[in-house]
Coordinates of C-alpha atoms and ligand atoms in Angstrom, one line a residue:
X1 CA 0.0 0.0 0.0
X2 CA 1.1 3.5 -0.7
X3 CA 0.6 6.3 1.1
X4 CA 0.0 9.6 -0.8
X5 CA -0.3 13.2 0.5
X6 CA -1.5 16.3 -1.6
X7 CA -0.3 19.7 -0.6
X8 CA -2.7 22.8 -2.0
X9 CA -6.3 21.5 -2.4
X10 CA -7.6 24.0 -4.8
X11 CA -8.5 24.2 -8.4
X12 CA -6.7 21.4 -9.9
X13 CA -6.2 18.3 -7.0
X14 CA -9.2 16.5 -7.5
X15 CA -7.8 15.8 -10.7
X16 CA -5.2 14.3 -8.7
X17 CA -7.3 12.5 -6.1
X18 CA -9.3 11.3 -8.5
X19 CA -6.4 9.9 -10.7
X20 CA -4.7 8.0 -7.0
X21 CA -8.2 7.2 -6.5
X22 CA -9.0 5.4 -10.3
X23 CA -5.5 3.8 -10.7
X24 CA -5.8 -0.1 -10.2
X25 CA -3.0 0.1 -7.8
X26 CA -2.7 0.0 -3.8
X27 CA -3.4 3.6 -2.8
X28 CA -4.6 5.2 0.7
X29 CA -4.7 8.9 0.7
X30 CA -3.7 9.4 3.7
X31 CA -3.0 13.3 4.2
X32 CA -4.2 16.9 2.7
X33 CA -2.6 20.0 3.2
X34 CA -3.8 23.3 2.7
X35 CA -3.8 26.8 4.1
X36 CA -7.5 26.6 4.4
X37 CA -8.8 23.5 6.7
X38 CA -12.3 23.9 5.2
X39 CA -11.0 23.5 1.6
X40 CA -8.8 20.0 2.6
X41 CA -12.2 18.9 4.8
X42 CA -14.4 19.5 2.0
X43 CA -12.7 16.8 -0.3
X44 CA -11.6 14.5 2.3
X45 CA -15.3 14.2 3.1
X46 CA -16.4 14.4 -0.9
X47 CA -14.1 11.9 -1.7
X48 CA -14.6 10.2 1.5
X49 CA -11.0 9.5 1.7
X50 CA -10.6 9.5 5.7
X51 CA -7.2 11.8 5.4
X52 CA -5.5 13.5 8.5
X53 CA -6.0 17.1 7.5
X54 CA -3.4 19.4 7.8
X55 CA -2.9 23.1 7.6
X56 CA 1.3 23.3 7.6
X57 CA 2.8 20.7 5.4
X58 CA 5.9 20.7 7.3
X59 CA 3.7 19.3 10.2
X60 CA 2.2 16.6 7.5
X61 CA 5.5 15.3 6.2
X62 CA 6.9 15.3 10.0
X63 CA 3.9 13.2 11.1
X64 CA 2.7 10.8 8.3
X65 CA 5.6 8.5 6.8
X66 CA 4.3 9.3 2.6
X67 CA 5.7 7.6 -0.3
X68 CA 4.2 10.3 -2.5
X69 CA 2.9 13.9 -2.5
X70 CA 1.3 15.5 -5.0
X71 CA 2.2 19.4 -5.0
X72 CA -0.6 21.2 -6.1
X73 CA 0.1 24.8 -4.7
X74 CA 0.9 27.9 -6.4
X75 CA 3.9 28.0 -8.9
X76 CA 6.0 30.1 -6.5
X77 CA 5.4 27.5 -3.5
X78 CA 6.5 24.7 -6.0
X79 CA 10.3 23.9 -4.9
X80 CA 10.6 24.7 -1.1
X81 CA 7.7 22.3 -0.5
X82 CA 9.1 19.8 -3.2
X83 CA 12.8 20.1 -1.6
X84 CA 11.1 19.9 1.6
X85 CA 9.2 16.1 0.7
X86 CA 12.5 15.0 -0.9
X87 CA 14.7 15.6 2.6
X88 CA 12.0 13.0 4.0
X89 CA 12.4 10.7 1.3
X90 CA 9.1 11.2 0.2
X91 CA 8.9 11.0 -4.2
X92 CA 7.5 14.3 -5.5
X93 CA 5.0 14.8 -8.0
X94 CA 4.7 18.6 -8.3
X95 CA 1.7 20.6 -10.6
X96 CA 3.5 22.6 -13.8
X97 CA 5.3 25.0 -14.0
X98 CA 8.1 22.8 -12.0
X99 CA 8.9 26.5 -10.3
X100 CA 9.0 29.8 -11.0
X101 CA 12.7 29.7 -12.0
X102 CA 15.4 27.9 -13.3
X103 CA 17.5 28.2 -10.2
X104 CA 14.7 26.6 -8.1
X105 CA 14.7 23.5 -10.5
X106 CA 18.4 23.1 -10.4
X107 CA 17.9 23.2 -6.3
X108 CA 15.0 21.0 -7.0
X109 CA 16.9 18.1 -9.1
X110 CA 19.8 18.3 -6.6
X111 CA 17.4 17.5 -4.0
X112 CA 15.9 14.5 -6.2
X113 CA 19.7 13.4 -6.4
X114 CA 20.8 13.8 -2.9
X115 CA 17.7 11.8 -1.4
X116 CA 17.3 9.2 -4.1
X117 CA 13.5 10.2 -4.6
X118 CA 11.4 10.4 -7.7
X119 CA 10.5 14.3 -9.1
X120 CA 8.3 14.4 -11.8
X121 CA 6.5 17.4 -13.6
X122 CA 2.7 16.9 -14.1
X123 CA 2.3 17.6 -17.9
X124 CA -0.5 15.7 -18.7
X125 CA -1.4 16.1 -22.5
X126 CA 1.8 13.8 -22.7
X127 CA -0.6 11.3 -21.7
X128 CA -3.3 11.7 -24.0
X129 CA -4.2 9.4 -27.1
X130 CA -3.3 12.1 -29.5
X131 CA 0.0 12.9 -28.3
X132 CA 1.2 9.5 -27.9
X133 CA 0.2 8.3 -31.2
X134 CA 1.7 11.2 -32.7
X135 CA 4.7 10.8 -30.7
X136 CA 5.0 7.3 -32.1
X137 CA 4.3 8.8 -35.7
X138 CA 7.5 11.6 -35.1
X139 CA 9.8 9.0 -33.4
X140 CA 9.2 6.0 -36.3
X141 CA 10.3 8.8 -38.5
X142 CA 6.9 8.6 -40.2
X143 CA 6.7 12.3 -42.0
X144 CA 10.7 12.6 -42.5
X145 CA 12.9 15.2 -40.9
X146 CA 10.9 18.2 -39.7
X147 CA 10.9 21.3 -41.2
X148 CA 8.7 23.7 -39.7
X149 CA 6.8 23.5 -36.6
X150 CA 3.7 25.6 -35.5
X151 CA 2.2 25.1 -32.1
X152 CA -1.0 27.5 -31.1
X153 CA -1.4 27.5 -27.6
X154 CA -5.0 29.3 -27.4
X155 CA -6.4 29.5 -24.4
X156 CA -9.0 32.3 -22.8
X157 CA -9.0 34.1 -20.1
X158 CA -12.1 37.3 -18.5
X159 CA -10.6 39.8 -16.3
X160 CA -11.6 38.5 -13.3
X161 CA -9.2 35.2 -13.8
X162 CA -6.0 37.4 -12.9
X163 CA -8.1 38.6 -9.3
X164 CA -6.9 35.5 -7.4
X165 CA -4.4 36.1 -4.9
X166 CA -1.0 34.1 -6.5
X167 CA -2.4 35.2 -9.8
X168 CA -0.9 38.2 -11.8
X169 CA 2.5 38.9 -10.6
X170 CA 6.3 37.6 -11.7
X171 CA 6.9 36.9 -7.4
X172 CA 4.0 34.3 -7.5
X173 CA 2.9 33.1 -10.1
X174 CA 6.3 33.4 -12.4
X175 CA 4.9 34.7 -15.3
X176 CA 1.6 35.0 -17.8
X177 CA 0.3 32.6 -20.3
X178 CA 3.6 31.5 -21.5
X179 CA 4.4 29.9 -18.7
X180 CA 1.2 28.8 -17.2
X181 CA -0.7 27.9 -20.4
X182 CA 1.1 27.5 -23.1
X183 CA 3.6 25.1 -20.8
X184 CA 2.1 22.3 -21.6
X185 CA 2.3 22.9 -25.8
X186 CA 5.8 23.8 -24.9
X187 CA 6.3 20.8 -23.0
X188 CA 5.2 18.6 -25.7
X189 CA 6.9 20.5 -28.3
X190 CA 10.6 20.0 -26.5
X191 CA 9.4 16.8 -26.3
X192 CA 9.0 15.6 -29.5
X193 CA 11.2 18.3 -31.8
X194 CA 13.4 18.8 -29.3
X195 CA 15.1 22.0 -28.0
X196 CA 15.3 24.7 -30.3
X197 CA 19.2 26.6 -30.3
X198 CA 18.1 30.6 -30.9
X199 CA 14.9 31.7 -29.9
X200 CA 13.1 35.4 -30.6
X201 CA 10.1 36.6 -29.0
X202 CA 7.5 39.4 -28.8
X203 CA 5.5 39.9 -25.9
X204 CA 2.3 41.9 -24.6
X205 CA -0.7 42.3 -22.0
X206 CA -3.2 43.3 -24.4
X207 CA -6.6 42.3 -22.5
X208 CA -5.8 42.0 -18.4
X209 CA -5.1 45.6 -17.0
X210 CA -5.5 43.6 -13.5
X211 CA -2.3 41.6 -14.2
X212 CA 1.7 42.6 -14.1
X213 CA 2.2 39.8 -16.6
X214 CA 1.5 39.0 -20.6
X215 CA -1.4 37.7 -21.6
X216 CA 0.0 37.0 -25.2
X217 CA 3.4 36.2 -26.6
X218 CA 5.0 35.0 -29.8
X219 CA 8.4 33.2 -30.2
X220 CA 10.1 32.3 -33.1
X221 CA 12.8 29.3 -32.7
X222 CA 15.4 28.0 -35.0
X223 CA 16.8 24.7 -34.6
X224 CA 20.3 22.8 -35.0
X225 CA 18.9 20.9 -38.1
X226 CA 17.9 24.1 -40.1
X227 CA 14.6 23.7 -38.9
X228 CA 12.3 26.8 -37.6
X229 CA 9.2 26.7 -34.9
X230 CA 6.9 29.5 -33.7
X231 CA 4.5 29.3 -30.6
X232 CA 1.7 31.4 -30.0
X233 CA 0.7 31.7 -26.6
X234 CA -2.4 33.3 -25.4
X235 CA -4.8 33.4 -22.7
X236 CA -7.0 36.4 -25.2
X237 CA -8.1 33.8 -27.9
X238 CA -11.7 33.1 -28.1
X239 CA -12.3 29.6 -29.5
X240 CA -9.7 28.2 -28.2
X241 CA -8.5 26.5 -31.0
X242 CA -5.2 24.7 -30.0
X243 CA -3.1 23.2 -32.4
X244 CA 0.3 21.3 -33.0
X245 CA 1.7 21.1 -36.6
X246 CA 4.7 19.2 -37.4
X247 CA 5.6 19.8 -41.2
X248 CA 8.2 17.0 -42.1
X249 CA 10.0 16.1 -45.4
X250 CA 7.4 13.7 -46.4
X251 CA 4.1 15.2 -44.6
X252 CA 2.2 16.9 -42.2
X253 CA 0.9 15.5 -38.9
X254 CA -0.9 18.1 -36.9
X255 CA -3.2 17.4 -33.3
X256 CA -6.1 17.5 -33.5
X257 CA -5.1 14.7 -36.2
X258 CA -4.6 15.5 -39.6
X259 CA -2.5 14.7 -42.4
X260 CA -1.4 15.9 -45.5
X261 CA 1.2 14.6 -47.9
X262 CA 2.4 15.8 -51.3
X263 CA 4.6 14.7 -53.8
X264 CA 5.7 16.5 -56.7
X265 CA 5.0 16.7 -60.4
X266 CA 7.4 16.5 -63.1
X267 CA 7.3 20.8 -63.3
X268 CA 8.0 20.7 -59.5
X269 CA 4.0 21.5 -58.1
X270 CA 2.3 19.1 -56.0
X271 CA 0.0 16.5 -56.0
X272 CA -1.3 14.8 -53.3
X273 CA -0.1 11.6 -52.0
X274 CA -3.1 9.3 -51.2
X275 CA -0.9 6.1 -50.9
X276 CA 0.8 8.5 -47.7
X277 CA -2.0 9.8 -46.3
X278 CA -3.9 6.4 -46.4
X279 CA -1.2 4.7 -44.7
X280 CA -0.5 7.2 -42.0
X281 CA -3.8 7.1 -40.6
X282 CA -4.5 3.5 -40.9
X283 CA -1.2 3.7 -38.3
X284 CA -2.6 6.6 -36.4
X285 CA -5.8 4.9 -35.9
X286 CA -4.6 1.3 -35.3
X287 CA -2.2 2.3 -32.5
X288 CA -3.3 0.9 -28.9
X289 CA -5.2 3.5 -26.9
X290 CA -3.6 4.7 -23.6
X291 CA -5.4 2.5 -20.5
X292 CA -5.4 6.1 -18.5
X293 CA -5.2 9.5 -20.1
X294 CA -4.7 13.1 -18.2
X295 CA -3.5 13.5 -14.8
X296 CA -4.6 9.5 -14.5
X297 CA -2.1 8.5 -17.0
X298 CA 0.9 10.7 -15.9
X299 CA 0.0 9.3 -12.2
X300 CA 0.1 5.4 -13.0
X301 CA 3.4 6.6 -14.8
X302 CA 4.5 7.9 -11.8
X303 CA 3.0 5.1 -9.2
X304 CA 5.2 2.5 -11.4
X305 CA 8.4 4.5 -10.7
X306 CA 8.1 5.2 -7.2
X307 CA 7.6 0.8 -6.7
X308 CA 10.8 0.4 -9.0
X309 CA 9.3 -0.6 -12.5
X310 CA 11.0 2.5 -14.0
X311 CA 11.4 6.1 -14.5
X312 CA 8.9 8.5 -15.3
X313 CA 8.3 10.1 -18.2
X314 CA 8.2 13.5 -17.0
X315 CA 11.4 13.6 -15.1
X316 CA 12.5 17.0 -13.4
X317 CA 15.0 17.4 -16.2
X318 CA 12.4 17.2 -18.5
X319 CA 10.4 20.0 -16.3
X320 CA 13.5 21.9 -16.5
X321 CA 13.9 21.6 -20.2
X322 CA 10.1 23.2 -20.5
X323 CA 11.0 26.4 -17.9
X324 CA 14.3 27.1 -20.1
X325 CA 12.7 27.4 -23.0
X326 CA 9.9 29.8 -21.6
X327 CA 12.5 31.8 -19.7
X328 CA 14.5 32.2 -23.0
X329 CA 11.3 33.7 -24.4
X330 CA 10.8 35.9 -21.7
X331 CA 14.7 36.9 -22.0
X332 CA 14.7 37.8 -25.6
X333 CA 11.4 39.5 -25.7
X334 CA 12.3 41.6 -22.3
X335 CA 16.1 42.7 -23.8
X336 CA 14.8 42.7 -27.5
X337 CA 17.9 40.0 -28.3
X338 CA 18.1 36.1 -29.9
X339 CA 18.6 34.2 -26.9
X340 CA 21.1 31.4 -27.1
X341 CA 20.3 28.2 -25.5
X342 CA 21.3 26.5 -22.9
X343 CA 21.0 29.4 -20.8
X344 CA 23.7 30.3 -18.7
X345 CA 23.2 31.2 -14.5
X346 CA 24.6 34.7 -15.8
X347 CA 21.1 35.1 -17.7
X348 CA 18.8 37.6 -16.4
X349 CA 16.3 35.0 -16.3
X350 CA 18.1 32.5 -14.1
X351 CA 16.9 33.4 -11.0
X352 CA 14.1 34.2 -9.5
X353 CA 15.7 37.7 -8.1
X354 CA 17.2 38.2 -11.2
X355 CA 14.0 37.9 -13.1
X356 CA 11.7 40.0 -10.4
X357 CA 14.6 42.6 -11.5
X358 CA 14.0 42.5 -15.2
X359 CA 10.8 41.3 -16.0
X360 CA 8.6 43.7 -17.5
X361 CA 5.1 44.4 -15.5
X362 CA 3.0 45.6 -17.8
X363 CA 0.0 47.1 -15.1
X364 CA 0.0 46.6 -11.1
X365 CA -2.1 44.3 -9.7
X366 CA -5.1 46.3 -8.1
X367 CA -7.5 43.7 -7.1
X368 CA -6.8 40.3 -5.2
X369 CA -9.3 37.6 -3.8
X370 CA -8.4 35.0 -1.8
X371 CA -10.6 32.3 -2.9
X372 CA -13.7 32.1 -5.6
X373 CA -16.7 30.9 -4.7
X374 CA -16.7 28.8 -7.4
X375 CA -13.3 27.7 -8.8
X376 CA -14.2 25.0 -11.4
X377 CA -11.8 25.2 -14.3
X378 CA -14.3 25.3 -17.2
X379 CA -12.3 23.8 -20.5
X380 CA -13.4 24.4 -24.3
X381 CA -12.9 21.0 -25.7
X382 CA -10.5 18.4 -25.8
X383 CA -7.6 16.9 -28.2
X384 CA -9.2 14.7 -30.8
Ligands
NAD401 N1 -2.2 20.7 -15.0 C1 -3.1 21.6 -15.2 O1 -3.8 21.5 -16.2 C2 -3.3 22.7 -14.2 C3 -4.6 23.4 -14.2 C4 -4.7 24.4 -13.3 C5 -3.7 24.7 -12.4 N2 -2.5 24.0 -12.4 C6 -1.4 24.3 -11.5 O2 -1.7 23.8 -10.2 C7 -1.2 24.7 -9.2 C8 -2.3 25.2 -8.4 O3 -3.3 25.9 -9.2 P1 -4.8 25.9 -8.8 O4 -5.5 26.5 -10.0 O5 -5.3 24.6 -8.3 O6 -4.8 27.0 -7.7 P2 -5.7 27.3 -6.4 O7 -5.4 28.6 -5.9 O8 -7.1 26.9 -6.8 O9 -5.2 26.1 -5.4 C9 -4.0 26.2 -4.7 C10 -4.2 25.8 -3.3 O10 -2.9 25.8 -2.6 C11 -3.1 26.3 -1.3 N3 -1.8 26.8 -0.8 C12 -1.1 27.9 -1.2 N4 0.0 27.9 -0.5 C13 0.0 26.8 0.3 C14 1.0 26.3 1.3 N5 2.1 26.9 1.5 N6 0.6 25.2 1.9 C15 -0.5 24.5 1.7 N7 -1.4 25.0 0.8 C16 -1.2 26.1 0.1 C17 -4.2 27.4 -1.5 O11 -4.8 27.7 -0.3 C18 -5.1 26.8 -2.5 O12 -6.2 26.1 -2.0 C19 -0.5 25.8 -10.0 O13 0.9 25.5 -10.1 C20 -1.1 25.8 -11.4 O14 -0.3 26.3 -12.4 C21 -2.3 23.0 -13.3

């Protein structure tokens, strides 16, 4: 039997009780933390999970002897509580953005090192039927080497979004939609192109006047291979229309699925390869289906690490690899420069001083709640 903790018990953990709670594996959850008893009571009881409730997670982690906590408080929060479960051996499965720096990670994975433990990043599109099919597609080399990729990470946000408390600011919440929505395009994007070498960016708050940070940014990447890449991310797009499109040599793959393949004429113009297309999407669509998707997925992933089986497939270096990108964005559209990757501790978006001294706040924060009454996260649609 495992026991499992959850620190923060707002918005997003019932996505994590539920996934302990649907995995066919030997789970008790046996401890939530929040700052707010009545929050951690009201899914202890909803869930009827019989936790020890706990207002100070250093008290939790002192009293209950956890395999696994998930960390789902504010991005700021995110490595002195996951350092903190690490020095009691406990394995760490911590909400994205890993933290609000790159500094933090680095103290983060040293942590993971020094105590043994598991870390891994929640990024849980990985784990969707979509993405691992076309994962499989990109990896087996399926549309040839990639020449262009285009990921729109749409997402909207009213006003009233940026009011809650962590919300908003560089100190807490570590950025705007770059890093806290469009992280998990970019996740899957270093993922399965890789990371890009020189990266150039525009950035803006167009629609929040409540928030210090952007609400919109576009980055233009160029790779090793020759290869370029440009991500849109947004938090002002109605619709929501999200997409990822690999072009390669041989065709297109994009999610949600479609393909396109052309071969040339004689004279050089195209004409469509049906013998391509056909056989692409007889793979796409014979591929196994995932037995769990979402949060589920990435925490039966997790689960099999933490009893030995093998290691995640969101590591905190992969976590890492995610922040440096978004950082680098934030660095060349803040100094107006291509930013060179990796980026060095001398970069003025190392640190999380260093980047509360640079980063641009495009209005102050007038208006903070603590809590919403109602703090559902309504979502558009899903990957198909
Ligand atoms: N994976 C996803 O799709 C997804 C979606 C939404 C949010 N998130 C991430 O999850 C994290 C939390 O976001 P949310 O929307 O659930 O926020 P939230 O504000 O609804 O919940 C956070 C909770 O943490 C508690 N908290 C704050 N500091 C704490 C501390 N020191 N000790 C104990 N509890 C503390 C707060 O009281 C609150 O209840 C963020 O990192 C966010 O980026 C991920």
């Amino acid at each position: 039997m495992l026991k499992v903790g959850v620190i923060g018990v707002g918005a997003i953990s019932s996505s994590h009780v539920e996934g302990y709670l649907e995995v066919d594996e030997e789970i008790q959850i046996a401890a939530l933390c929040d700052l707010y008893e009545d929050k951690a009571e009201t899914i202890n009881k909803k869930y009827e999970l019989n936790a020890s409730v706990y207002t100070d997670y250093d008290k939790m982690l002192e009293n209950e002897e956890l395999d696994l906590v998930s960390i789902c408080t504010p991005p700021f929060t995110h490595s002195d509580i996951a350092i903190k479960a690490m020095e009691h051996r406990t394995h760490v499965l911590v909400e994205k953005p890993m933290a609000s720096s790159l500094e933090e990670c680095d103290r983060m994975l040293e942590a993971a090192e020094q105590y043994e433990v598991i870390l891994s990043v929640i990024a849980q599109n990985r784990f969707k039927n979509p993405m691992m099919k076309l994962s499989k597609l990109l990896s087996d080399e399926t549309i040839g080497s990639i020449n262009h990729t285009q990921i729109d990470s749409h997402w909207w946000r009213g006003f009233n979004y940026y009011d809650l408390w962590w919300r908003g600011t560089w100190e807490k919440e570590g950025g705007g939609c770059t890093l806290n929505h469009a992280v998990h395009h970019i996740d899957i994007f270093q993922w399965l192109r890789g990371a890009p070498s020189e990266i150039s960016a525009f950035m803006s708050n167009t629609a929040h006047t409540n928030a210090e940070v952007e609400d919109l940014s576009i980055a233009i990447f160029r790779h090793e291979d020759g290869g370029l890449s440009q991500v849109t991310s947004s938090a002002v797009h109605h619709g929501e229309e999200q997409k990822l499109i690999f072009q390669g040599d041989k065709a297109k793959l994009e999610v949600p699925f479609d393909v396109k393949a052309y071969t040339q004429l004689e004279n050089g113009f195209l004409e469509t390869d049906e013998t391509l297309q056909q056989s692409i999407t007889e793979t796409y669509n014979q591929l196994e289906p995932l037995r769990y998707e979402g949060h589920t997925g990435q925490i039966h992933d997790v689960i099999q690490a933490v009893k030995g089986n093998k290691a995640p497939l969101v590591t905190g270096e992969e976590g890492r690899k995610t922040l440096e990108i978004i950082m680098a964005i934030y660095e060349a559209a803040t100094e107006k420069k291509h930013v060179t990757l990796p980026l060095t501790k001398d970069s003025s978006f190392y640190s999380r001083e260093s980047l509360l001294n640079h980063a641009p706040h495009f209005y102050e924060k007038q208006n903070s709640v603590d809590n919403f009454q109602n703090n559902e996260i309504s979502v558009h649609g899903d990957y198909e």
